[in-house]
Short mmCIF file of C-alpha atoms in Angstrom, two decimals:
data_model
loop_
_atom_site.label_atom_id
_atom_site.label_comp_id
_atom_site.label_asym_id
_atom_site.label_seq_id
_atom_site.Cartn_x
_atom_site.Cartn_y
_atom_site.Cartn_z
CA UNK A 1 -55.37 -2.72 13.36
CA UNK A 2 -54.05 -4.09 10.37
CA UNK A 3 -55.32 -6.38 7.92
CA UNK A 4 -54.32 -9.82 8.72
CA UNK A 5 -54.43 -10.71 4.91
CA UNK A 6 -52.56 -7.80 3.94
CA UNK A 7 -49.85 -9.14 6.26
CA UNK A 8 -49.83 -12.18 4.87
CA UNK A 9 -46.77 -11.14 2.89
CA UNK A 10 -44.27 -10.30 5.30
CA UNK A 11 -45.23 -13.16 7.69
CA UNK A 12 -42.41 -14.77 9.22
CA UNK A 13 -42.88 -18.37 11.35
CA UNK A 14 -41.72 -17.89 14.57
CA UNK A 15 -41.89 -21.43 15.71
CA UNK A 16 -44.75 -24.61 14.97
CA UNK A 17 -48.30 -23.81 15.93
CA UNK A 18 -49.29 -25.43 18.96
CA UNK A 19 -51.30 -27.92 18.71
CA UNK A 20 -53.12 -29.53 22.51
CA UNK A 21 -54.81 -33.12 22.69
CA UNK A 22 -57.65 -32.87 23.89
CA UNK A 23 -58.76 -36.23 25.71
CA UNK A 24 -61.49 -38.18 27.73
CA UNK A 25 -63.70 -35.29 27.48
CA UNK A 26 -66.87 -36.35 27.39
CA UNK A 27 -70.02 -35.26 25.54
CA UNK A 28 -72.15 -32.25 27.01
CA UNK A 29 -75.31 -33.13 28.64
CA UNK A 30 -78.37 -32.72 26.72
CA UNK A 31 -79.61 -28.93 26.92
CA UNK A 32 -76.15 -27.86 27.78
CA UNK A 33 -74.68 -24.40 26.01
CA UNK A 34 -72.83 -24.71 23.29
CA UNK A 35 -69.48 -23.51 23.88
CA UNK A 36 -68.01 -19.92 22.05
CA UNK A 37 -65.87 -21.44 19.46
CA UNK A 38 -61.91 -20.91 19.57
CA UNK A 39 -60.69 -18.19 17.09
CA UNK A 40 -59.67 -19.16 13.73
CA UNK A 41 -56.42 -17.67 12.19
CA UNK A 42 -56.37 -18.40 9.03
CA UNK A 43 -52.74 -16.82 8.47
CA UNK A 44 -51.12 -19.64 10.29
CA UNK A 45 -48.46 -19.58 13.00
CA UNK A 46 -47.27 -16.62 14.64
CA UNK A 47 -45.11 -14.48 12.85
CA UNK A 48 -43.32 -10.66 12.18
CA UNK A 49 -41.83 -8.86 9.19
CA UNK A 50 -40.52 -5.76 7.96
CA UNK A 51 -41.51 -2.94 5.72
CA UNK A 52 -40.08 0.60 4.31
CA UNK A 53 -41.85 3.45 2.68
CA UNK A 54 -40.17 4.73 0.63
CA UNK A 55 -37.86 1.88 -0.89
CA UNK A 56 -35.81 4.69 -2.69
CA UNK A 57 -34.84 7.80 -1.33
CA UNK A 58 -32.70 10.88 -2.63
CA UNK A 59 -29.60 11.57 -0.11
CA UNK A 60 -31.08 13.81 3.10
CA UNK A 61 -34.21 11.99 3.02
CA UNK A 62 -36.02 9.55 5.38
CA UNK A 63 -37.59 6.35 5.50
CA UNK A 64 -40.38 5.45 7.53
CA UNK A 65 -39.43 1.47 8.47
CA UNK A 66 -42.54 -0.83 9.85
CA UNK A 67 -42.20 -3.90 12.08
CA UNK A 68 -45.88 -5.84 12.08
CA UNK A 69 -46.44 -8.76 14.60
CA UNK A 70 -49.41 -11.42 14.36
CA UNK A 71 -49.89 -13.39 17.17
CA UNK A 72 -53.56 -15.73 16.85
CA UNK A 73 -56.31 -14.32 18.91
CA UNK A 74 -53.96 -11.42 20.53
CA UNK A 75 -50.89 -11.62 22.71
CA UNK A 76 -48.75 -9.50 24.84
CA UNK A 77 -46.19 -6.38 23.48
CA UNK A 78 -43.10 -7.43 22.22
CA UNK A 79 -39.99 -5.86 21.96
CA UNK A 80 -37.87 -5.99 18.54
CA UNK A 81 -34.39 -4.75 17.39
CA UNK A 82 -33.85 -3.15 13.96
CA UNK A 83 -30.15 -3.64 12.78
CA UNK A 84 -28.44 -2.27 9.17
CA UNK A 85 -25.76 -3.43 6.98
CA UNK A 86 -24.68 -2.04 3.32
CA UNK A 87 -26.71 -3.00 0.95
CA UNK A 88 -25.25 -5.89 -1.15
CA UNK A 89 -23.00 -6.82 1.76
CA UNK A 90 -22.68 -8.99 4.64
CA UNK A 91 -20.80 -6.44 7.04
CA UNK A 92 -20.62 -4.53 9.02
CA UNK A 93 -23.78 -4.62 10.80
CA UNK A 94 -24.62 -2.05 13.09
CA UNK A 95 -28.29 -1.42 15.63
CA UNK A 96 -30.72 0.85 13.81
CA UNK A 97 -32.64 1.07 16.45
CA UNK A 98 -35.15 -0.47 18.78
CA UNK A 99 -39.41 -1.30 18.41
CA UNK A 100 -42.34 -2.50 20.69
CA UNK A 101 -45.48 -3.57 18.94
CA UNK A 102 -48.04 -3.30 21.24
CA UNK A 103 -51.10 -5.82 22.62
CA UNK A 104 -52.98 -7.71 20.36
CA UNK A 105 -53.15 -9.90 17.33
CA UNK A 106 -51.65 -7.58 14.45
CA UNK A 107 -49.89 -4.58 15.96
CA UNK A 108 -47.15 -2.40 13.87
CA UNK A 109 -44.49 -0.19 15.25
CA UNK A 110 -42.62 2.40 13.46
CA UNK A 111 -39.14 3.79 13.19
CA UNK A 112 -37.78 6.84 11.26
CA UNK A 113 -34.27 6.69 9.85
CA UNK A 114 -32.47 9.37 7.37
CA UNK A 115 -29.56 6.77 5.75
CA UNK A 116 -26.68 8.30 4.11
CA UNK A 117 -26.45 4.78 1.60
CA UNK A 118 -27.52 1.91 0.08
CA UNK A 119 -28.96 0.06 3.40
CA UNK A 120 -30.42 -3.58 3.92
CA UNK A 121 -32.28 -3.36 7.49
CA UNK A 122 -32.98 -6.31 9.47
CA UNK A 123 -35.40 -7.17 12.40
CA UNK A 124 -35.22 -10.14 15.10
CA UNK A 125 -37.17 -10.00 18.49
CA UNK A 126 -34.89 -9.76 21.25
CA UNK A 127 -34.20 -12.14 23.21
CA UNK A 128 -34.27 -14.42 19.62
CA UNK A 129 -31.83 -15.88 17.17
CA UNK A 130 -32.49 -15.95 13.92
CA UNK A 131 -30.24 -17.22 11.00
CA UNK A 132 -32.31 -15.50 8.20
CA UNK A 133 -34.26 -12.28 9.70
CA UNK A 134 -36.34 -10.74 7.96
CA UNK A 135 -35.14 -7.89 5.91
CA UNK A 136 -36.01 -4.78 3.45
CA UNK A 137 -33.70 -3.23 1.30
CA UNK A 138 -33.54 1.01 0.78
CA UNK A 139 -31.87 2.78 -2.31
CA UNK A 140 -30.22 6.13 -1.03
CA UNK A 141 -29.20 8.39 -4.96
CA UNK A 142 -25.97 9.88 -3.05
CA UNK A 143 -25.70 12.03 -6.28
CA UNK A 144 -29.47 14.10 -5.40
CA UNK A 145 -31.12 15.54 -2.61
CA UNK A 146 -28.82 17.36 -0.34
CA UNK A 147 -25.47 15.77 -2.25
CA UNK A 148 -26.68 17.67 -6.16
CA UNK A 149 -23.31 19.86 -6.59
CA UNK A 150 -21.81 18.56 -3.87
CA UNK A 151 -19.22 16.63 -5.77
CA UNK A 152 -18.03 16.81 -9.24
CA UNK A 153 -15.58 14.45 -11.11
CA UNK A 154 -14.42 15.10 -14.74
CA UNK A 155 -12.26 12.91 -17.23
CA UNK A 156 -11.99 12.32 -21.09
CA UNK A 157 -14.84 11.08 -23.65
CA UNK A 158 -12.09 8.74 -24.59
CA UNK A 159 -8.40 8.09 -23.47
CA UNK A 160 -5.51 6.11 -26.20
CA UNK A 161 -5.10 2.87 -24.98
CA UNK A 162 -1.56 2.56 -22.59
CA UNK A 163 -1.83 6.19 -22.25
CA UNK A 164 -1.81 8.34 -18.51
CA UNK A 165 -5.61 9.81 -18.57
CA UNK A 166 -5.98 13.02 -16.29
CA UNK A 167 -8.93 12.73 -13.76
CA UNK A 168 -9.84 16.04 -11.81
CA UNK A 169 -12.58 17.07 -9.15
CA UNK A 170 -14.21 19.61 -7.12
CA UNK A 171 -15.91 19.29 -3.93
CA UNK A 172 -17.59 21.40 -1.39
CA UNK A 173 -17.02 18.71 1.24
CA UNK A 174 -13.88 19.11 3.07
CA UNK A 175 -13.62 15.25 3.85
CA UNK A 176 -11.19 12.79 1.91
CA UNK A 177 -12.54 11.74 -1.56
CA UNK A 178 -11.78 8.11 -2.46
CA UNK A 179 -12.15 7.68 -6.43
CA UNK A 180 -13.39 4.36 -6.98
CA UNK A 181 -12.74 2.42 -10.49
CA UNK A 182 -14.60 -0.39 -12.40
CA UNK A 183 -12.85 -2.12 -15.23
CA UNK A 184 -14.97 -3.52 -18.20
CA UNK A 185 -16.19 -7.14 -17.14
CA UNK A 186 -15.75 -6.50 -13.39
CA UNK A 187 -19.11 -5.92 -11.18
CA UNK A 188 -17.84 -3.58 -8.47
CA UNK A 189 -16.49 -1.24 -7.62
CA UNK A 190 -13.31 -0.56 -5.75
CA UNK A 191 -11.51 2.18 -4.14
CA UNK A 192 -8.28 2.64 -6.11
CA UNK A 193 -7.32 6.54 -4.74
CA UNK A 194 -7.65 8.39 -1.74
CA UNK A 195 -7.44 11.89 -2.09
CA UNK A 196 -7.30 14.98 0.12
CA UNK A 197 -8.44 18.12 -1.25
CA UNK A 198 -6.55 21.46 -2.19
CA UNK A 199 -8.28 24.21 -0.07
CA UNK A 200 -10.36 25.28 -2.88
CA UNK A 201 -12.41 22.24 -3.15
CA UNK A 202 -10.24 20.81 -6.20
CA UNK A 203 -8.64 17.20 -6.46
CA UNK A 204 -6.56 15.56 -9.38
CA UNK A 205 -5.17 12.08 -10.08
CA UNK A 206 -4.69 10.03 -12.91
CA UNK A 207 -5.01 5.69 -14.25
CA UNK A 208 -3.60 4.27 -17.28
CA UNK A 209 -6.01 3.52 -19.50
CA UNK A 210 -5.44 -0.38 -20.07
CA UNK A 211 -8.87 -0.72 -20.70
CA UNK A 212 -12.55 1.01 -20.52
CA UNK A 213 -12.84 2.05 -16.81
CA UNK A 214 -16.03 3.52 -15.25
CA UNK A 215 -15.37 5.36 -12.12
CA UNK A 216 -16.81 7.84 -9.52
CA UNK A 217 -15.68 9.93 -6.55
CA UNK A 218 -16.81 9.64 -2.98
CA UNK A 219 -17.25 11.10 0.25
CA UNK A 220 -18.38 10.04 3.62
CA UNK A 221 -21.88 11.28 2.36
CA UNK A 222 -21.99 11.85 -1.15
CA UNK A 223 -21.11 10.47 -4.44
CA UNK A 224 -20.45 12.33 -7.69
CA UNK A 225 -21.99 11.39 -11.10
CA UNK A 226 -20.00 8.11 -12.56
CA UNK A 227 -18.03 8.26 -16.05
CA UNK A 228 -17.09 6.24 -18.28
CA UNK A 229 -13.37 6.50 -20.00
CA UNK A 230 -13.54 4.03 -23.15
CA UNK A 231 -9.84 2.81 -24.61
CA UNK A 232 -9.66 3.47 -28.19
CA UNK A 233 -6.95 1.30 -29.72
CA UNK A 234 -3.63 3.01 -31.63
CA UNK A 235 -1.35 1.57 -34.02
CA UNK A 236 2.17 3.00 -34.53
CA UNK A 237 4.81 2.15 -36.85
CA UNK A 238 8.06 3.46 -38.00
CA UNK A 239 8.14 6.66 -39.88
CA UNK A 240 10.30 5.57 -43.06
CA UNK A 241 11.74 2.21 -43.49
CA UNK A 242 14.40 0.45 -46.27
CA UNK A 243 12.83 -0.98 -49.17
CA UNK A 244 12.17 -5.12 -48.30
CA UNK A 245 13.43 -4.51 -44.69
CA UNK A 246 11.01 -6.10 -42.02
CA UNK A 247 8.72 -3.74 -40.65
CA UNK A 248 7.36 -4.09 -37.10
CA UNK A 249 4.03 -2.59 -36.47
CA UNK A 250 2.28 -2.37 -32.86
CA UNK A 251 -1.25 -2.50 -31.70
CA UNK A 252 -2.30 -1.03 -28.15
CA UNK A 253 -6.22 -1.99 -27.10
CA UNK A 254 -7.38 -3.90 -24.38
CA UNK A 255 -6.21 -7.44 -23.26
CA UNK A 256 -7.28 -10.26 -24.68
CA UNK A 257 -9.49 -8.62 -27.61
CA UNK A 258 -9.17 -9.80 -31.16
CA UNK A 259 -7.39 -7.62 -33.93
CA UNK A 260 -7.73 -6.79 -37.53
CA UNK A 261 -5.23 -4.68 -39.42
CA UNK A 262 -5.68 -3.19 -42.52
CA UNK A 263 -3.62 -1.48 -45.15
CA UNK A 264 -3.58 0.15 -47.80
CA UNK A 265 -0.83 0.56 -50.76
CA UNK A 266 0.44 3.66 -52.30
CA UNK A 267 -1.11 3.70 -55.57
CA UNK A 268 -4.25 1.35 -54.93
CA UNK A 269 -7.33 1.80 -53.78
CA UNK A 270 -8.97 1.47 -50.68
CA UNK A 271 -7.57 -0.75 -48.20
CA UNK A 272 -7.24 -4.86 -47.42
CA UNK A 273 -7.22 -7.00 -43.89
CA UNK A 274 -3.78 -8.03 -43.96
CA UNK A 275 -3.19 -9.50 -40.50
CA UNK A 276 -5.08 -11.53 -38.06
CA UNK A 277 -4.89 -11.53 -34.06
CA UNK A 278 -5.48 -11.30 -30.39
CA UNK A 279 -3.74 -8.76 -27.87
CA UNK A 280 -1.12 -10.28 -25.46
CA UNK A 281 -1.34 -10.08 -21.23
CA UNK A 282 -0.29 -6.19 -21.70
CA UNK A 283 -2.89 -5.33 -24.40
CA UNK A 284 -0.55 -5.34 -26.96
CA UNK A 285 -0.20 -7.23 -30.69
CA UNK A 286 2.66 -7.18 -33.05
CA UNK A 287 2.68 -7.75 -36.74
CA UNK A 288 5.02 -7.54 -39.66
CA UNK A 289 5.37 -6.81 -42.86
CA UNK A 290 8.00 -6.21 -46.03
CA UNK A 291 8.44 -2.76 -46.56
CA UNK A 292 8.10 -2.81 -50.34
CA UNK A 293 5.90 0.62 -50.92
CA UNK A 294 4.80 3.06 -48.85
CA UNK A 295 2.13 2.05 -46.68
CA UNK A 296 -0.88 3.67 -44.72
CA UNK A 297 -2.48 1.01 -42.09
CA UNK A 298 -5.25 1.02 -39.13
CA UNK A 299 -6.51 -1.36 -36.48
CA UNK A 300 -9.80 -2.48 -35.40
CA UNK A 301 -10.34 -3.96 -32.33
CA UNK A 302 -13.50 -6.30 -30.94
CA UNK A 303 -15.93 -7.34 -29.83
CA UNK A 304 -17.39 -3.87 -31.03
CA UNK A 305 -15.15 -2.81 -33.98
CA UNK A 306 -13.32 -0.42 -32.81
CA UNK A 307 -10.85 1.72 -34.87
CA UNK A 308 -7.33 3.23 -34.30
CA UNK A 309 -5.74 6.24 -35.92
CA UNK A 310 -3.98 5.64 -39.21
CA UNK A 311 -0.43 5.31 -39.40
CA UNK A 312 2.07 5.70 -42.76
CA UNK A 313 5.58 4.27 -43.08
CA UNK A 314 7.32 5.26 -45.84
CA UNK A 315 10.08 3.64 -47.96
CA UNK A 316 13.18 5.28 -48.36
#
């Protein structure tokens, strides 16, 4: 049996503590026994909770999950229900399975489960209704264990921003792969391809790179390795322009992100911020300038100073 202290933790009230008046009972007689004192509990009211060993599992492993009862001074068996939802979610929520504690005043009942994700698991008494049950989370790595190899996703170290960037994949898992994307400031994950594969394992699709995207591929049971595909900004300009014409020069980075172009003279040294400004909707900013010399010129992007590729118009 359990320490009661040690439960003390995962104690949930199931309802007040009974209290009974006690009235017109009148002193015993002189020389009478003294009555065997009522049990004390000092936990408080009758209660359950759950626990899991381990919290954090590699894929293909189990977890051992533990539903305790205290009831003051003992009580009969009672019968609980374990159900499981994703972890970080509401829904769905399906039966994990079913527990009796047994007889007496802290009892424990076990259940072995293998899950193949992230799982919050929940436990209510039957028969009970309980708006906030009490709960454990478990971490499943879909990337270890019995999913290491399983599935592999590859992309570049870097993609130009507005550019088409090639993803491609192999997996030993002959179910659908969904590829699932994260753009920068976002804090999940969502399912942006489906994807059969070839009947060699491989997969291919491909994003525009509109901004720095972290994604990963996923089966029914595993999950490859997530990357991360950074936008580097580009600047482009004409090739050769008439002396004092108007040239139009265009920056591609992310939306929304301030800009800072430079340039740098034919004939001088080093090179000067010219131009001030913030990407448009579709990542891009414009700028002009007089085409009086020849002129090199480069962008750089924030909040973390990044740089384009340097472009030349010449005068003609």
């Amino acid at each position: 049996m359990k320490s009661i202290a040690a439960f003390r933790s995962v104690l949930v009230s199931l309802s007040s503590v009974a209290v009974v008046a006690v009235m017109g009972v009148a002193a015993p007689a002189a020389g009478a026994a003294t009555p065997t004192p009522s049990p004390s509990c000092s936990p408080g009211p009758n209660g359950f909770g759950i626990a899991a060993s381990p919290t954090r599992i590699d894929s293909g492993q189990s977890v051992t999950l533990t539903v305790t009862y205290y009831q003051c001074g003992g009580g009969p068996e009672h019968h609980f229900t374990v159900t499981a939802r994703p972890l970080g979610q509401n829904s769905p929520i399906t039966t994990a399975g079913h527990v009796t504690t047994p007889a007496g005043e802290t009892e424990s009942a076990s259940l072995t489960l293998t899950p193949d994700r992230g799982t919050t698991y929940m436990v209510t008494e039957d028969g009970q209704t309980y708006s906030q049950p009490p709960s454990v989370g478990v971490t499943v790595d879909r990337t270890a264990g019995s999913c290491s190899g399983v599935l592999d996703l590859r992309a570049p170290a870097t993609a130009r921003a507005g550019s088409t960037v090639a993803v491609t994949g192999m997996t030993s898992d002959t179910s659908t792969v969904s590829i699932l994307f994260r753009k920068r400031g976002q804090t999940a994950f969502q399912v942006r391809r489906s994807l059969t594969p070839a009947a060699d394992g491989t997969f291919s699709t491909s994003f525009t790179a509109d901004d720095d995207y972290r994604l990963y591929a996923a089966t029914s049971r595993c999950d490859s390795p997530p990357v991360l595909v950074p936008a580097t900004p580009t600047v482009a300009g004409p090739a050769t322009a008439a002396r004092n014409r108007t040239v139009k020069v265009l920056v591609r980075a992310a939306a929304g992100v301030p800009i800072s172009l430079y340039f740098h003279r034919i004939g001088t040294t080093g090179y000067a911020l010219a131009r001030r400004g913030t990407t448009v909707a579709n990542g891009t900013y414009t700028a002009t300038y007089k085409a009086t010399a020849d002129y090199r010129y480069y962008a750089v992007t924030g909040p973390d100073s990044r740089r384009s590729n340097v472009a030349l118009t010449r005068v003609r």
